[in-house]
């Protein structure tokens, strides 16, 4: 079956602009996660959705970042007033259920470049 | 809070040898620890999960050990092949008792297997 998909694969934007990144998780997966990966750095947790529960937003670096998940499926990560330090690969993952025991299925990522 | 150290940024070995990668954590022992593989330009792919009460887990040429006394997991690839060249990440839960999803990842070890 289809894996996790993300769009766009690459996004170049100017400083100060808003961007939206999309994630389509694997059908039936109730948990969805956003991470970002900067060059030479590990994966940085951003936000986690589990079913109908309130999302865990503890990893969002600033209030310029927000995410929503509509209908328990597709998720959009929005970055407002982008800054150069926002440049990174943004990875989405889903899992059958939440919790540390469940493997994450990652998408290919969106490479964001802020000029 | 929990921290992970993968103490080799890069590891170069000869084809046919066993590669051993190390993952150390600093605080409490997690209930589960996961290993992922990441190829350039792609999202991480799940390889193995080992539970706190499991000393060792095997899958084909892969072996993972978990030593809660040393606060360490070792990841072995036996009879290594050039196709094993990739970055390997370990991941575990960030909060004692489980945070319902907030896996934290090490920065990874880049393995290069030379023919």
mmCIF file of C-alpha atoms in Angstrom:
data_model
loop_
_atom_site.group_PDB
_atom_site.id
_atom_site.type_symbol
_atom_site.label_atom_id
_atom_site.label_comp_id
_atom_site.label_asym_id
_atom_site.label_seq_id
_atom_site.Cartn_x
_atom_site.Cartn_y
_atom_site.Cartn_z
ATOM 1 C CA UNK A 1 0.000 0.000 0.000
ATOM 2 C CA UNK A 2 0.931 3.639 -0.195
ATOM 3 C CA UNK A 3 3.300 5.035 2.352
ATOM 4 C CA UNK A 4 3.356 8.466 3.948
ATOM 5 C CA UNK A 5 3.426 11.205 1.342
ATOM 6 C CA UNK A 6 4.446 14.821 1.729
ATOM 7 C CA UNK A 7 4.143 17.836 -0.494
ATOM 8 C CA UNK A 8 5.827 19.794 -1.790
ATOM 9 C CA UNK A 9 9.109 17.919 -1.910
ATOM 10 C CA UNK A 10 10.988 21.211 -2.100
ATOM 11 C CA UNK A 11 9.949 24.716 -1.142
ATOM 12 C CA UNK A 12 11.976 27.870 -1.585
ATOM 13 C CA UNK A 13 10.526 30.984 -0.034
ATOM 14 C CA UNK A 14 11.540 34.473 0.922
ATOM 15 C CA UNK A 15 12.053 35.530 4.486
ATOM 16 C CA UNK A 16 8.806 36.779 5.989
ATOM 17 C CA UNK A 17 6.497 34.728 3.804
ATOM 18 C CA UNK A 18 4.139 32.040 5.142
ATOM 19 C CA UNK A 19 4.448 28.424 4.024
ATOM 20 C CA UNK A 20 2.213 25.366 4.302
ATOM 21 C CA UNK A 21 3.547 21.839 4.258
ATOM 22 C CA UNK A 22 1.230 18.889 3.734
ATOM 23 C CA UNK A 23 1.346 15.329 5.024
ATOM 24 C CA UNK A 24 -0.829 12.383 3.987
ATOM 25 C CA UNK A 25 -0.359 9.580 6.521
ATOM 26 C CA UNK A 26 -0.898 5.882 5.932
ATOM 27 C CA UNK A 27 -4.593 5.078 5.901
ATOM 28 C CA UNK A 28 -5.762 3.778 9.269
ATOM 29 C CA UNK A 29 -2.866 5.216 11.242
ATOM 30 C CA UNK A 30 -4.211 7.152 14.179
ATOM 31 C CA UNK A 31 -0.978 8.865 15.201
ATOM 32 C CA UNK A 32 0.808 11.536 13.162
ATOM 33 C CA UNK A 33 4.058 13.317 13.976
ATOM 34 C CA UNK A 34 6.026 16.214 12.565
ATOM 35 C CA UNK A 35 9.796 16.422 12.935
ATOM 36 C CA UNK A 36 12.409 18.644 11.378
ATOM 37 C CA UNK A 37 15.980 17.808 10.533
ATOM 38 C CA UNK A 38 18.641 20.419 10.033
ATOM 39 C CA UNK A 39 21.963 19.679 8.377
ATOM 40 C CA UNK A 40 24.103 17.617 10.722
ATOM 41 C CA UNK A 41 21.424 17.573 13.394
ATOM 42 C CA UNK A 42 19.146 14.873 14.686
ATOM 43 C CA UNK A 43 15.418 14.769 14.215
ATOM 44 C CA UNK A 44 13.740 17.470 16.275
ATOM 45 C CA UNK A 45 10.222 16.646 17.450
ATOM 46 C CA UNK A 46 7.663 19.329 16.632
ATOM 47 C CA UNK A 47 4.106 18.122 17.194
ATOM 48 C CA UNK A 48 2.115 14.912 17.665
ATOM 49 C CA UNK A 49 -1.523 14.101 16.915
ATOM 50 C CA UNK A 50 -3.233 11.037 18.351
ATOM 51 C CA UNK A 51 -6.798 10.341 17.340
ATOM 52 C CA UNK A 52 -9.175 12.982 18.638
ATOM 53 C CA UNK A 53 -6.982 13.984 21.563
ATOM 54 C CA UNK A 54 -5.499 17.449 21.876
ATOM 55 C CA UNK A 55 -2.167 17.516 20.036
ATOM 56 C CA UNK A 56 1.128 17.526 21.881
ATOM 57 C CA UNK A 57 2.631 20.820 20.733
ATOM 58 C CA UNK A 58 5.555 20.776 23.134
ATOM 59 C CA UNK A 59 8.162 20.703 20.386
ATOM 60 C CA UNK A 60 7.014 23.703 18.370
ATOM 61 C CA UNK A 61 9.900 26.209 18.462
ATOM 62 C CA UNK A 62 7.808 29.371 18.366
ATOM 63 C CA UNK A 63 4.276 30.630 17.910
ATOM 64 C CA UNK A 64 5.010 31.099 14.217
ATOM 65 C CA UNK A 65 4.594 27.344 13.894
ATOM 66 C CA UNK A 66 1.207 25.662 13.927
ATOM 67 C CA UNK A 67 -0.278 22.441 12.641
ATOM 68 C CA UNK A 68 -3.678 20.953 12.174
ATOM 69 C CA UNK A 69 -5.000 17.569 11.279
ATOM 70 C CA UNK A 70 -8.339 17.462 9.541
ATOM 71 C CA UNK A 71 -10.658 14.500 9.811
ATOM 72 C CA UNK A 72 -8.005 12.463 11.555
ATOM 73 C CA UNK A 73 -6.079 12.131 8.328
ATOM 74 C CA UNK A 74 -4.239 14.819 6.365
ATOM 75 C CA UNK A 75 -2.111 17.260 8.323
ATOM 76 C CA UNK A 76 -0.788 20.701 7.444
ATOM 77 C CA UNK A 77 2.178 22.351 9.125
ATOM 78 C CA UNK A 78 2.137 26.131 8.755
ATOM 79 C CA UNK A 79 5.092 28.401 9.345
ATOM 80 C CA UNK A 80 4.282 32.083 9.426
ATOM 81 C CA UNK A 81 6.761 34.883 8.733
ATOM 82 C CA UNK A 82 9.501 32.422 7.853
ATOM 83 C CA UNK A 83 13.040 33.061 9.027
ATOM 84 C CA UNK A 84 16.304 31.748 7.601
ATOM 85 C CA UNK A 85 16.759 29.499 10.622
ATOM 86 C CA UNK A 86 13.547 27.703 9.620
ATOM 87 C CA UNK A 87 15.429 26.176 6.681
ATOM 88 C CA UNK A 88 15.447 22.415 7.217
ATOM 89 C CA UNK A 89 13.868 19.179 6.048
ATOM 90 C CA UNK A 90 10.432 18.751 7.585
ATOM 91 C CA UNK A 91 9.506 15.109 8.062
ATOM 92 C CA UNK A 92 6.089 13.695 8.752
ATOM 93 C CA UNK A 93 5.537 10.241 10.202
ATOM 94 C CA UNK A 94 2.550 8.147 11.139
ATOM 95 C CA UNK A 95 2.050 5.072 13.265
ATOM 96 C CA UNK A 96 -0.754 2.642 13.835
ATOM 97 C CA UNK A 97 -1.242 4.004 17.334
ATOM 98 C CA UNK A 98 0.538 6.378 19.627
ATOM 99 C CA UNK A 99 3.192 5.453 22.149
ATOM 100 C CA UNK A 100 6.834 4.648 22.050
ATOM 101 C CA UNK A 101 6.335 0.992 21.141
ATOM 102 C CA UNK A 102 4.978 1.753 17.716
ATOM 103 C CA UNK A 103 7.286 2.126 14.761
ATOM 104 C CA UNK A 104 7.095 5.351 12.840
ATOM 105 C CA UNK A 105 6.585 5.335 9.094
ATOM 106 C CA UNK A 106 8.240 8.428 7.676
ATOM 107 C CA UNK A 107 7.491 10.357 4.535
ATOM 108 C CA UNK A 108 10.243 11.585 2.214
ATOM 109 C CA UNK A 109 10.212 15.058 3.753
ATOM 110 C CA UNK A 110 9.838 18.605 2.485
ATOM 111 C CA UNK A 111 13.068 20.532 2.068
ATOM 112 C CA UNK A 112 12.371 24.145 3.029
ATOM 113 C CA UNK A 113 14.812 26.870 2.050
ATOM 114 C CA UNK A 114 14.226 30.379 3.330
ATOM 115 C CA UNK A 115 16.205 33.000 1.427
ATOM 116 C CA UNK B 1 15.162 15.208 30.428
ATOM 117 C CA UNK B 2 16.410 12.258 28.472
ATOM 118 C CA UNK B 3 19.378 12.711 26.157
ATOM 119 C CA UNK B 4 20.805 10.365 23.549
ATOM 120 C CA UNK B 5 24.360 10.141 22.353
ATOM 121 C CA UNK B 6 25.468 8.203 19.326
ATOM 122 C CA UNK B 7 29.136 8.534 19.915
ATOM 123 C CA UNK B 8 30.402 8.019 16.396
ATOM 124 C CA UNK B 9 29.445 10.567 13.773
ATOM 125 C CA UNK B 10 30.952 8.337 11.120
ATOM 126 C CA UNK B 11 32.124 4.747 10.945
ATOM 127 C CA UNK B 12 34.105 3.303 8.048
ATOM 128 C CA UNK B 13 34.521 -0.442 7.737
ATOM 129 C CA UNK B 14 35.526 -3.021 5.174
ATOM 130 C CA UNK B 15 32.945 -5.180 3.420
ATOM 131 C CA UNK B 16 32.372 -8.450 5.227
ATOM 132 C CA UNK B 17 33.270 -7.083 8.653
ATOM 133 C CA UNK B 18 30.827 -6.514 11.508
ATOM 134 C CA UNK B 19 29.748 -2.938 12.084
ATOM 135 C CA UNK B 20 28.967 -1.978 15.671
ATOM 136 C CA UNK B 21 27.152 1.256 16.412
ATOM 137 C CA UNK B 22 26.596 2.639 19.896
ATOM 138 C CA UNK B 23 23.670 4.482 21.435
ATOM 139 C CA UNK B 24 23.943 5.815 24.979
ATOM 140 C CA UNK B 25 21.238 7.519 26.992
ATOM 141 C CA UNK B 26 21.689 9.637 30.058
ATOM 142 C CA UNK B 27 18.701 9.304 32.312
ATOM 143 C CA UNK B 28 16.098 6.661 33.033
ATOM 144 C CA UNK B 29 15.930 3.437 31.048
ATOM 145 C CA UNK B 30 13.189 3.585 28.431
ATOM 146 C CA UNK B 31 10.661 0.812 28.059
ATOM 147 C CA UNK B 32 11.546 0.547 24.378
ATOM 148 C CA UNK B 33 14.368 1.570 22.119
ATOM 149 C CA UNK B 34 14.157 1.723 18.334
ATOM 150 C CA UNK B 35 16.703 1.761 15.521
ATOM 151 C CA UNK B 36 16.145 3.370 12.141
ATOM 152 C CA UNK B 37 18.062 3.618 8.902
ATOM 153 C CA UNK B 38 18.152 6.834 6.874
ATOM 154 C CA UNK B 39 19.434 7.155 3.328
ATOM 155 C CA UNK B 40 20.295 10.565 1.816
ATOM 156 C CA UNK B 41 17.223 12.506 0.765
ATOM 157 C CA UNK B 42 14.837 10.057 2.390
ATOM 158 C CA UNK B 43 12.954 9.686 5.635
ATOM 159 C CA UNK B 44 14.126 7.192 8.263
ATOM 160 C CA UNK B 45 13.023 3.582 7.938
ATOM 161 C CA UNK B 46 12.283 1.455 10.996
ATOM 162 C CA UNK B 47 14.593 -1.514 11.547
ATOM 163 C CA UNK B 48 14.216 -2.973 15.018
ATOM 164 C CA UNK B 49 12.581 -2.370 18.377
ATOM 165 C CA UNK B 50 13.937 -3.830 21.592
ATOM 166 C CA UNK B 51 12.106 -3.889 24.888
ATOM 167 C CA UNK B 52 13.566 -3.147 28.292
ATOM 168 C CA UNK B 53 13.324 -6.783 29.348
ATOM 169 C CA UNK B 54 14.969 -8.074 26.162
ATOM 170 C CA UNK B 55 18.721 -8.323 26.211
ATOM 171 C CA UNK B 56 19.074 -9.015 22.518
ATOM 172 C CA UNK B 57 17.018 -8.901 19.323
ATOM 173 C CA UNK B 58 17.949 -10.255 15.904
ATOM 174 C CA UNK B 59 16.671 -9.737 12.391
ATOM 175 C CA UNK B 60 18.615 -11.326 9.541
ATOM 176 C CA UNK B 61 22.106 -9.764 9.687
ATOM 177 C CA UNK B 62 21.077 -7.221 12.314
ATOM 178 C CA UNK B 63 21.442 -7.603 16.064
ATOM 179 C CA UNK B 64 20.522 -5.121 18.777
ATOM 180 C CA UNK B 65 21.442 -5.360 22.438
ATOM 181 C CA UNK B 66 20.061 -3.360 25.338
ATOM 182 C CA UNK B 67 22.024 -2.978 28.575
ATOM 183 C CA UNK B 68 20.075 -0.985 31.154
ATOM 184 C CA UNK B 69 23.001 -1.059 33.587
ATOM 185 C CA UNK B 70 25.310 0.617 31.095
ATOM 186 C CA UNK B 71 22.419 2.694 29.676
ATOM 187 C CA UNK B 72 23.491 1.578 26.257
ATOM 188 C CA UNK B 73 22.241 -0.125 23.124
ATOM 189 C CA UNK B 74 24.542 -1.657 20.540
ATOM 190 C CA UNK B 75 23.533 -2.177 16.937
ATOM 191 C CA UNK B 76 25.468 -4.766 14.941
ATOM 192 C CA UNK B 77 25.464 -5.491 11.224
ATOM 193 C CA UNK B 78 27.253 -8.730 10.455
ATOM 194 C CA UNK B 79 28.799 -9.551 7.077
ATOM 195 C CA UNK B 80 28.400 -5.901 6.118
ATOM 196 C CA UNK B 81 27.821 -4.921 2.497
ATOM 197 C CA UNK B 82 28.253 -1.612 0.643
ATOM 198 C CA UNK B 83 24.436 -1.461 0.456
ATOM 199 C CA UNK B 84 24.409 -1.147 4.249
ATOM 200 C CA UNK B 85 25.998 2.289 3.914
ATOM 201 C CA UNK B 86 23.570 4.770 5.445
ATOM 202 C CA UNK B 87 22.965 6.780 8.598
ATOM 203 C CA UNK B 88 21.615 4.788 11.526
ATOM 204 C CA UNK B 89 19.513 6.466 14.199
ATOM 205 C CA UNK B 90 18.484 5.269 17.614
ATOM 206 C CA UNK B 91 15.342 6.575 19.265
ATOM 207 C CA UNK B 92 13.654 6.293 22.612
ATOM 208 C CA UNK B 93 10.935 7.902 24.646
ATOM 209 C CA UNK B 94 11.762 11.308 26.046
ATOM 210 C CA UNK B 95 9.804 11.206 29.269
ATOM 211 C CA UNK B 96 9.668 8.707 32.091
ATOM 212 C CA UNK B 97 6.525 6.666 31.910
ATOM 213 C CA UNK B 98 5.952 7.434 28.274
ATOM 214 C CA UNK B 99 4.920 10.658 26.657
ATOM 215 C CA UNK B 100 2.455 9.034 24.342
ATOM 216 C CA UNK B 101 4.520 9.621 21.295
ATOM 217 C CA UNK B 102 7.457 11.899 21.806
ATOM 218 C CA UNK B 103 10.294 9.737 20.578
ATOM 219 C CA UNK B 104 13.598 11.528 20.615
ATOM 220 C CA UNK B 105 16.273 10.588 18.121
ATOM 221 C CA UNK B 106 20.018 10.573 18.271
ATOM 222 C CA UNK B 107 21.965 12.474 15.637
ATOM 223 C CA UNK B 108 22.870 9.230 13.967
ATOM 224 C CA UNK B 109 26.006 7.422 12.899
ATOM 225 C CA UNK B 110 26.946 7.512 9.229
ATOM 226 C CA UNK B 111 28.178 4.065 8.232
ATOM 227 C CA UNK B 112 30.290 3.590 5.127
ATOM 228 C CA UNK B 113 31.082 0.047 4.001
ATOM 229 C CA UNK B 114 33.948 -0.086 1.536
ATOM 230 C CA UNK B 115 34.169 -2.901 -1.025
#
